[in-house]
Coordinates of C-alpha atoms and ligand atoms in Angstrom, one line a residue:
X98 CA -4.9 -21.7 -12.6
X99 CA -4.6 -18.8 -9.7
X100 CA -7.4 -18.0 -7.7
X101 CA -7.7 -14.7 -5.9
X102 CA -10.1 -12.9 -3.9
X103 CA -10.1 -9.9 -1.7
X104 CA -12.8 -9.3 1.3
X105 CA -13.6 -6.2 3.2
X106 CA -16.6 -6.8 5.3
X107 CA -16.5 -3.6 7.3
X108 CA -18.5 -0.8 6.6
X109 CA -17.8 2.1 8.3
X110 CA -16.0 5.4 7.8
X111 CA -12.2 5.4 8.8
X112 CA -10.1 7.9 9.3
X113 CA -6.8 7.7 7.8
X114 CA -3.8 8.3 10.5
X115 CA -0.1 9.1 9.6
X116 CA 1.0 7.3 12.5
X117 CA 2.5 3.7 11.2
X118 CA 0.7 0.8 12.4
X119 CA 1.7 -1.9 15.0
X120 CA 0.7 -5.0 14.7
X121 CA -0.3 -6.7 18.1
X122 CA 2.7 -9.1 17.9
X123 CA 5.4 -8.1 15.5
X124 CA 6.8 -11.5 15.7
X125 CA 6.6 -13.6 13.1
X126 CA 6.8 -16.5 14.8
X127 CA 3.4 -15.4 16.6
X128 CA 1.6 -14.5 13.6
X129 CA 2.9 -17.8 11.8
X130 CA 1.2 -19.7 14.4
X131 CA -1.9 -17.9 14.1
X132 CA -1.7 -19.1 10.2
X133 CA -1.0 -22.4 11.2
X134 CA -4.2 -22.5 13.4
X135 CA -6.4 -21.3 11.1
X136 CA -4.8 -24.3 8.6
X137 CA -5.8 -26.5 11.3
X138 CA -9.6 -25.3 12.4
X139 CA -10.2 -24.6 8.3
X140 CA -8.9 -28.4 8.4
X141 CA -6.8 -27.4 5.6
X142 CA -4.7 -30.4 5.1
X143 CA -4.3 -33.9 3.9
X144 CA -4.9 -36.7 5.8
X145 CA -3.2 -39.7 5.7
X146 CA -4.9 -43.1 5.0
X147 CA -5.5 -45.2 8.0
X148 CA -2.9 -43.1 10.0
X149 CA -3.3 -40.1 12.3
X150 CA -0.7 -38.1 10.2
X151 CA -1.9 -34.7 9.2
X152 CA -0.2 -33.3 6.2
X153 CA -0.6 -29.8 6.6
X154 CA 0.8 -26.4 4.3
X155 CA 4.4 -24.9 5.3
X156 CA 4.9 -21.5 6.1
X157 CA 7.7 -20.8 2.9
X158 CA 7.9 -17.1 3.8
X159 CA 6.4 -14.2 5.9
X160 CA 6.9 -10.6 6.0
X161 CA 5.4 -8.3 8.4
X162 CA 5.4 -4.3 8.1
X163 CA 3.0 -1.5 8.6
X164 CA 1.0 -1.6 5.5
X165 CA 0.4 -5.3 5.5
X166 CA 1.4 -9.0 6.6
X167 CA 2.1 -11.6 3.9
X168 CA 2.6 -15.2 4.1
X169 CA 3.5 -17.6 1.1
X170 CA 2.3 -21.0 1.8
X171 CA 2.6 -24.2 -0.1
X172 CA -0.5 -26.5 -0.6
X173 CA -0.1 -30.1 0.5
X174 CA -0.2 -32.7 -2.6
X175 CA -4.4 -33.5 -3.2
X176 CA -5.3 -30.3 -0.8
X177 CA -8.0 -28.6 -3.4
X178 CA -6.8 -25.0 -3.9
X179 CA -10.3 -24.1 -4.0
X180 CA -10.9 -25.3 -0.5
X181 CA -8.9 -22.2 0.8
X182 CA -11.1 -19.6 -1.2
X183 CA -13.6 -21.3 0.1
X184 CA -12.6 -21.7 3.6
X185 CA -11.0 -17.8 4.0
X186 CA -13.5 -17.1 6.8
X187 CA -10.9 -18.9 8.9
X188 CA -8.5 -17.0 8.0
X189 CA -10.9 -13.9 8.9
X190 CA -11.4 -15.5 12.4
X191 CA -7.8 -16.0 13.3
X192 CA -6.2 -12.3 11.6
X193 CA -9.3 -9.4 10.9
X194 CA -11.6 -9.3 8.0
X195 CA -9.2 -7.2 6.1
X196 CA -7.2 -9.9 3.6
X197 CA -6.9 -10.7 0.4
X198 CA -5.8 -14.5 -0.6
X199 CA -4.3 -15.9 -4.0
X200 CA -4.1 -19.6 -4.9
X201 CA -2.2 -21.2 -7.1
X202 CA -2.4 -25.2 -7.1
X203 CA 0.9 -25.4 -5.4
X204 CA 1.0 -22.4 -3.7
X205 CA -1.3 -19.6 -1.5
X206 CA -0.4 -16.1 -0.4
X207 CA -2.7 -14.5 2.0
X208 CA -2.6 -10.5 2.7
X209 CA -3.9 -9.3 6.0
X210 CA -4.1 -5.3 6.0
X211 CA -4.5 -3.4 9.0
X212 CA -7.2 -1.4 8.3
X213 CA -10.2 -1.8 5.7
X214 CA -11.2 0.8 2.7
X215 CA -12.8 4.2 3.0
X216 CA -16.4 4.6 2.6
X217 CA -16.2 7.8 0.7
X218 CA -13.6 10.0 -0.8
X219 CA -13.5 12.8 -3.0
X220 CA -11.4 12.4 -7.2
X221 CA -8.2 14.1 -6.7
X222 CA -6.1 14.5 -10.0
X223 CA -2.7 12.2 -9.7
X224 CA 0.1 12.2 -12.3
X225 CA 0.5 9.0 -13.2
X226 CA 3.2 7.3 -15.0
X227 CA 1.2 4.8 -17.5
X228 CA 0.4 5.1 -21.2
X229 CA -2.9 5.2 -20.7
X230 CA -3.4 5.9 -16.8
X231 CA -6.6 4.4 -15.4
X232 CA -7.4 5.2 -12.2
X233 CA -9.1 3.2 -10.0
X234 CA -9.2 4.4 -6.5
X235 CA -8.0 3.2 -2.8
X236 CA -7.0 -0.1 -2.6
X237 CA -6.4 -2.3 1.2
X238 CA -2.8 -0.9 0.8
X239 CA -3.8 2.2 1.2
X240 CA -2.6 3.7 -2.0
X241 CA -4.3 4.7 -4.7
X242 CA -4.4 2.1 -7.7
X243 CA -3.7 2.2 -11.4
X244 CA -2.9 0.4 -14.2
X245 CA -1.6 0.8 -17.1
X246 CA -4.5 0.1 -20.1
X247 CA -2.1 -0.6 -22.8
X248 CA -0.7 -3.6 -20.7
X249 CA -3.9 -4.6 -19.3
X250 CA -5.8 -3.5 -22.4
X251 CA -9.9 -3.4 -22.9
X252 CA -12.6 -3.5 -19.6
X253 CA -15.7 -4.1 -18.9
X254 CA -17.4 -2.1 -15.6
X255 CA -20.5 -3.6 -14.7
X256 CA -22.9 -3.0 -11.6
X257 CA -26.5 -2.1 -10.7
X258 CA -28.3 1.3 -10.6
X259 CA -26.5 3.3 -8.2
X260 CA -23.8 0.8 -7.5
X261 CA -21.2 3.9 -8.8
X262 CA -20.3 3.2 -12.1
X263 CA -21.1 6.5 -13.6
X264 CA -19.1 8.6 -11.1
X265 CA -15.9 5.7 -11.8
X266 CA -16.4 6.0 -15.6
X267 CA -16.3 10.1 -14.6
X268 CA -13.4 9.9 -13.2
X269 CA -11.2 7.4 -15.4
X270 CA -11.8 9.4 -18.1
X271 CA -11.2 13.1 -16.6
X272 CA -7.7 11.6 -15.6
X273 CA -7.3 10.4 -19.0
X274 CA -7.9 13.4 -20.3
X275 CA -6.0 15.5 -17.9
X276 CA -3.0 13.0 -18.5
X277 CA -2.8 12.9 -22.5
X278 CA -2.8 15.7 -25.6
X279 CA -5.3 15.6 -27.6
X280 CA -2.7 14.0 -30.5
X281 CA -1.8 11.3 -28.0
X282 CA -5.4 10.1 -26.8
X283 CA -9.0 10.0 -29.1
X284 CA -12.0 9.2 -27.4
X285 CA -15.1 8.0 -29.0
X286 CA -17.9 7.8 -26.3
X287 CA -21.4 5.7 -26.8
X288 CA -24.0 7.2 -24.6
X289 CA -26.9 4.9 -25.5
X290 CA -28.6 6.0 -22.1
X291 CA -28.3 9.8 -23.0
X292 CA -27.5 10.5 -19.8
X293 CA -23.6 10.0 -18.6
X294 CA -21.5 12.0 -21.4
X295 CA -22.9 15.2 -21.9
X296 CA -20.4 16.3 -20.4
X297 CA -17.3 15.3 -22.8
X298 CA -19.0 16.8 -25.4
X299 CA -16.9 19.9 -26.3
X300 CA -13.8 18.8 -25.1
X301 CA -11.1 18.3 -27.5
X302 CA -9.8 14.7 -27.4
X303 CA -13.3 13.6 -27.7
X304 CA -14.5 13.3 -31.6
X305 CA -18.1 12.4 -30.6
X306 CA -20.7 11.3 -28.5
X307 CA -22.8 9.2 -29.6
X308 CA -26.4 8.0 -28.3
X309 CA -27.4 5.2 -30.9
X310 CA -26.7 2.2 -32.9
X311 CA -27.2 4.5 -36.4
X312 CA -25.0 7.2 -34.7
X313 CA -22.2 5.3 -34.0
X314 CA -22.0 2.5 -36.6
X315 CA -20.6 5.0 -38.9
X316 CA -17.6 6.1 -36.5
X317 CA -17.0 2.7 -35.4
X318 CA -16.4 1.7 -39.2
X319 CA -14.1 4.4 -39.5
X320 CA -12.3 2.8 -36.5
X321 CA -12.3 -0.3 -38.6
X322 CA -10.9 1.7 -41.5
X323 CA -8.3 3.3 -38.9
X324 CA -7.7 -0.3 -38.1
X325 CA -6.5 -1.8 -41.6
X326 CA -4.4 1.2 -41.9
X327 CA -2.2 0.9 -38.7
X328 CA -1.8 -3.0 -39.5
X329 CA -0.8 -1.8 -42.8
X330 CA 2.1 0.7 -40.9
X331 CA 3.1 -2.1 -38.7
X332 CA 4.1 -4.3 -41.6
X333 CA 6.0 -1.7 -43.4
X334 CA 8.0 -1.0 -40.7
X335 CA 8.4 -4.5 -39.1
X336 CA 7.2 -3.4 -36.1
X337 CA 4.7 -5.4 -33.8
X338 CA 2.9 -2.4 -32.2
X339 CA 2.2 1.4 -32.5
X340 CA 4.5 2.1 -29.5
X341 CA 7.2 1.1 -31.9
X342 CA 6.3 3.5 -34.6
X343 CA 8.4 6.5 -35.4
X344 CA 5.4 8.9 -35.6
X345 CA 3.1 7.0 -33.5
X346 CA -0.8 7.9 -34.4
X347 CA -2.8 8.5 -31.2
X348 CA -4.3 5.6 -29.1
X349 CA -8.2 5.2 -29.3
X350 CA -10.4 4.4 -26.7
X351 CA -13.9 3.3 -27.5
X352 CA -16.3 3.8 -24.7
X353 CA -19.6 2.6 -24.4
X354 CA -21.7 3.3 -21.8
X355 CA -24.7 0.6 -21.4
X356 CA -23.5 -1.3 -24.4
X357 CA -26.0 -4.6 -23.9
X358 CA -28.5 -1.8 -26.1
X359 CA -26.4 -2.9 -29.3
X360 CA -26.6 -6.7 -28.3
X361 CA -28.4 -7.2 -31.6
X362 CA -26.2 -4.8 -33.9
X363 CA -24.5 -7.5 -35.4
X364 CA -21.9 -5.4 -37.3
X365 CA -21.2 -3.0 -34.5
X366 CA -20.7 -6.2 -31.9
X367 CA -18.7 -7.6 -35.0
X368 CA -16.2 -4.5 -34.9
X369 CA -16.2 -4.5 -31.2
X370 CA -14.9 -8.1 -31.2
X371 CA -12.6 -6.8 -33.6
X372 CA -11.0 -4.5 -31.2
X373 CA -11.5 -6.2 -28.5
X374 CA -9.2 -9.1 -30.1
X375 CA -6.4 -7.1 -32.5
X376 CA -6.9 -4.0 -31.3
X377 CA -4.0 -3.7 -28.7
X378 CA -1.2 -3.9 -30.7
X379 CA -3.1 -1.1 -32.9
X380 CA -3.6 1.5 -30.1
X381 CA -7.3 0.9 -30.1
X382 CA -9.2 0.1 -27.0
X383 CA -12.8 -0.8 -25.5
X384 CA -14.2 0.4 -21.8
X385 CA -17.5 -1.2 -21.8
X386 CA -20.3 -0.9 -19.1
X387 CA -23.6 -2.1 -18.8
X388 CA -25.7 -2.2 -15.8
X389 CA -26.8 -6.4 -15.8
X390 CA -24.1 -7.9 -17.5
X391 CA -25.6 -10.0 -20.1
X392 CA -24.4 -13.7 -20.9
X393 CA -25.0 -13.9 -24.3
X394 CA -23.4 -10.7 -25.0
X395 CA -20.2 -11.5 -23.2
X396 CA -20.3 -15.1 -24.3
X397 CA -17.1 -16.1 -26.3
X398 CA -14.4 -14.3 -27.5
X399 CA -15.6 -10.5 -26.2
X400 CA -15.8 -11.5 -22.8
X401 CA -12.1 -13.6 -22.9
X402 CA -10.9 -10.4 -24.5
X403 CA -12.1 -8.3 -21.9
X404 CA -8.5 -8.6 -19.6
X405 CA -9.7 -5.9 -17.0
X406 CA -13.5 -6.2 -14.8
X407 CA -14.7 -3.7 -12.5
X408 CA -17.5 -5.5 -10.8
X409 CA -19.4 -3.1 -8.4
X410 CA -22.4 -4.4 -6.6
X411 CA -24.9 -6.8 -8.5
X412 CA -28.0 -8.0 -8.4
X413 CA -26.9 -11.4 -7.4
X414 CA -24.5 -14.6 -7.4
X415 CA -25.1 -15.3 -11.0
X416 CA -24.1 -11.6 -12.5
X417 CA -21.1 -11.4 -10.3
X418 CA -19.7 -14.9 -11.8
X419 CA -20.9 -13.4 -15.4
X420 CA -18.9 -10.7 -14.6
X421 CA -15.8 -12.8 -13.3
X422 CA -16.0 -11.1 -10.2
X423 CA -17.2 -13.3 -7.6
X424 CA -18.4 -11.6 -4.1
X425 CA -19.3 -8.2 -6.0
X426 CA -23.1 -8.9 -5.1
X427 CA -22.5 -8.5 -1.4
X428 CA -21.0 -5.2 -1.8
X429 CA -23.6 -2.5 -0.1
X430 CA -21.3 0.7 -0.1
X431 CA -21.4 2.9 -3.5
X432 CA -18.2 3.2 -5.5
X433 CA -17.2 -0.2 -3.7
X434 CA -15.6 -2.2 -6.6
X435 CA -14.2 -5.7 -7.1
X436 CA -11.2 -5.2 -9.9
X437 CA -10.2 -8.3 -11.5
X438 CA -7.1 -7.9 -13.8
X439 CA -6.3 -11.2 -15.6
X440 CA -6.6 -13.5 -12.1
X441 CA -6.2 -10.9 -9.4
X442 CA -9.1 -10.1 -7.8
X443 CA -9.0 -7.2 -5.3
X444 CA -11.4 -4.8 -3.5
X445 CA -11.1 -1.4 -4.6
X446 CA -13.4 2.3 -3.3
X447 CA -13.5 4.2 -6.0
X448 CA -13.2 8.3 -5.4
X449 CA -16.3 10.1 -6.1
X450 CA -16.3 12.6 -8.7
X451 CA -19.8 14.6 -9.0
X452 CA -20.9 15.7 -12.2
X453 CA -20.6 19.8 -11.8
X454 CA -17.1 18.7 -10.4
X455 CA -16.0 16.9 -13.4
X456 CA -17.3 19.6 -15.4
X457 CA -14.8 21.9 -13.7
X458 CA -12.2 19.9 -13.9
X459 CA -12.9 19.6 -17.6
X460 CA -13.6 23.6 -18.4
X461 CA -9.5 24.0 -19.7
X462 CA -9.7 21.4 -22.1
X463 CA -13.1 22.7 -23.8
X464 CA -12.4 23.2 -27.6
X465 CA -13.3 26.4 -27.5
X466 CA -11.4 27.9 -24.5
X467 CA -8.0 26.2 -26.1
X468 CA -5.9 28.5 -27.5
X469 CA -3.4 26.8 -28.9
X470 CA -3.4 23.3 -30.6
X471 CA -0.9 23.1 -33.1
X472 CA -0.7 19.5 -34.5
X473 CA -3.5 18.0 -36.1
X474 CA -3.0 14.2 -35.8
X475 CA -4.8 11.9 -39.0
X476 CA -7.2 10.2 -37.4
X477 CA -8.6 13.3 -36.9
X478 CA -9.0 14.1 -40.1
X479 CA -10.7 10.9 -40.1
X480 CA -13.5 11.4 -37.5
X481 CA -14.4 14.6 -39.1
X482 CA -18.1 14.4 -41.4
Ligands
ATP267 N1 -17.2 6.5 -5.4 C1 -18.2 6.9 -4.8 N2 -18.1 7.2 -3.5 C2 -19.2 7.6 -2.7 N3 -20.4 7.7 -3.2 C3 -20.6 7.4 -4.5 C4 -19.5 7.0 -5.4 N4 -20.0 6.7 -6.6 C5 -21.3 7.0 -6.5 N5 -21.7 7.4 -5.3 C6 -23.0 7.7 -4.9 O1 -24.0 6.9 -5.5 C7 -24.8 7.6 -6.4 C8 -25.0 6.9 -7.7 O2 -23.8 6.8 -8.3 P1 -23.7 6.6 -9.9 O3 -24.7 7.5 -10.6 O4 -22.3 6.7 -10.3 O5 -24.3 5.1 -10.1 P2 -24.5 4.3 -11.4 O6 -24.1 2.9 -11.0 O7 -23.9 4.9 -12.5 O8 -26.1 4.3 -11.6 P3 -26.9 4.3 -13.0 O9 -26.6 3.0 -13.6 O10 -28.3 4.5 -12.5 O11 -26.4 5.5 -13.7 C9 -24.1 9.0 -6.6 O12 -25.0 10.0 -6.7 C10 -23.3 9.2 -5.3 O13 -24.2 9.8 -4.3

């Protein structure tokens, strides 16, 4: 089991400097004897029965340059891993509140970063190098983070009113979009809330937008359809995925915006499942959001299947752990995320993308102002009435 969990408690706007920073006390030797006091005011280490001995975690490595300090760490024999995660205000007090920590049951890494995330920032297009680029925003590195949804594959975004989810889901798919042809990527978007998508209507990767369960039971079924069909190619050629496919059909991405509204379609949550569980290998993948993540909807085998969360702030303790992101209900600052992607949990700010800026950013890829689209991919075919 690996625990992680990233902290930023400073709100604030900072202003990014190009001048590297410098840690007060370079040495490692200094900065491993900070660790070693927080080990010892945390009291994180074992004690020895009916003896004085404190057994307490080594330093196994430490590397120190501008962008960040890391320390590995073993964890003494009956130490509870859990007691660091618990404890990491100690390691607040003795470095800054800017660290991320990941615990294994033999092992801990800690992060300290000189400086904590932006409060605001405005989208900026970045070519990225992924199959299916999402973009997340700044991490405590300072960089801007990615991944790669065909490794990670299928995410759930989740948060209250206002919290920043529509302006994230804005901006991961713009860059999707502005990263992929129209015969690489097909988007099907649920707007059950009629209010986020509007704006993907026209554009020409998207085959519809869709605002309830009667609308988009019929599409999802032809994703089902789509589905059978690419197993079908796999096994004739003996491959084990799409990305192995001489002419390889275009990936899908299913996104549903507010998807706890088809809690109790059983055939659409049925195909979503579906997806959710064979659909990597098949190109086909889920971005779900909802605004109060619901227990029974993510109970079981969607929820497991569900490899990437972007928790931005909750209502409380309980929705966070629902979520798998624990912490995200003391987030205050909009566009503040917690990502978790399998077991690593860090604090992301996502960039702000305003709606008449998306559309913008959008106006080339309009079906009717592109002049040229010469290949036609299948599943096209398919989506059409
Ligand atoms: N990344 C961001 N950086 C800075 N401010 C943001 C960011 N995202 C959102 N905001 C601010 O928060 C407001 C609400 O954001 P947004 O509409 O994305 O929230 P939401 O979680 O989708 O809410 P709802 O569920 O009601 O649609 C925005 O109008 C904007 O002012």
């Amino acid at each position: 089991m690996i625990l992680e969990i990233a902290w930023t408690t400073f709100i604030g706007s900072i202003v990014y400097g190009s001048t590297p920073y410098v840690w007060k006390g370079m040495q490692k030797s200094t900065q491993n004897s900070k660790l070693r006091k927080a080990f010892i005011n945390g009291e994180l280490y074992r004690k020895e029965k009916d003896s004085k001995i404190k057994v307490k975690p080594n330093i196994i490595n430490t590397k120190i340059n501008d962008k960040k300090m890391t320390f590995v760490f073993s964890i003494p024999k009956g130490v509870n891993p859990d007691d660091f995660i618990k404890k990491a205000y100690v390691f607040k007090q003795h470095f800054n509140d800017y660290i991320d920590l990941k615990v294994e049951n033999k092992r801990g890494i800690l992060n300290v970063y000189p400086k904590g995330l932006p409060t605001k920032f405005n989208y900026a297009y970045q070519v990225l190098s992924h199959r299916l680029p999402i973009m997340c925003g700044r991490s405590l590195e300072g960089s801007m983070f990615s991944f790669d949804l065909v490794e990670n594959p299928h995410m759930l975004v989740a948060g209250e009113t206002g919290s920043g989810k529509s302006s994230a889901l804005r901006s991961i798919l713009t860059t999707l979009i502005k990263s992929k042809n129209p015969d690489e990527l097909r988007l099907l978007l649920g707007d059950l809330k009629r209010s986020e998508f509007h704006l993907f209507k026209k554009i020409e990767h998207v085959d519809g937008v869709y605002h309830s369960a009667g609308d988009i039971g019929l599409p999802l079924m032809k994703v089902k359809k789509e589905m059978m069909r690419r197993g079908d190619m796999l096994d004739e050629a003996e491959v084990n995925s799409i990305d192995e496919l001489p002419n390889k059909p275009p990936y899908i991405i299913v996104c549903i915006d507010e998807v706890a509204l088809l809690k109790k379609e059983h055939d659409i949550m049925d195909i979503l499942e579906e997806i959710s569980s064979i659909g990597r290998s098949l190109g086909v993948f889920l971005i779900l959001s909802m605004q109060r993540p619901d227990a029974q909807l993510l109970d079981g085998k969607l929820k497991v299947n569900l490899t990437v969360r972007m928790g931005f702030k909750t209502a409380d303790k309980i929705n966070s752990k629902i979520i798998g992101t624990p912490g995200s209900e003391e987030l205050d600052i909009p566009g503040r995320m917690l990502l978790r992607i399998n077991s690593h949990l860090q604090e992301i700010q996502a960039p702000l993308l305003e709606n008449n800026i998306a559309k913008k950013l959008l106006e080339p890829y309009k079906k009717s102002n592109v002049v040229q689209f010469q290949k036609e991919p299948d599943i096209m075919e398919l989506f059409k009435e």
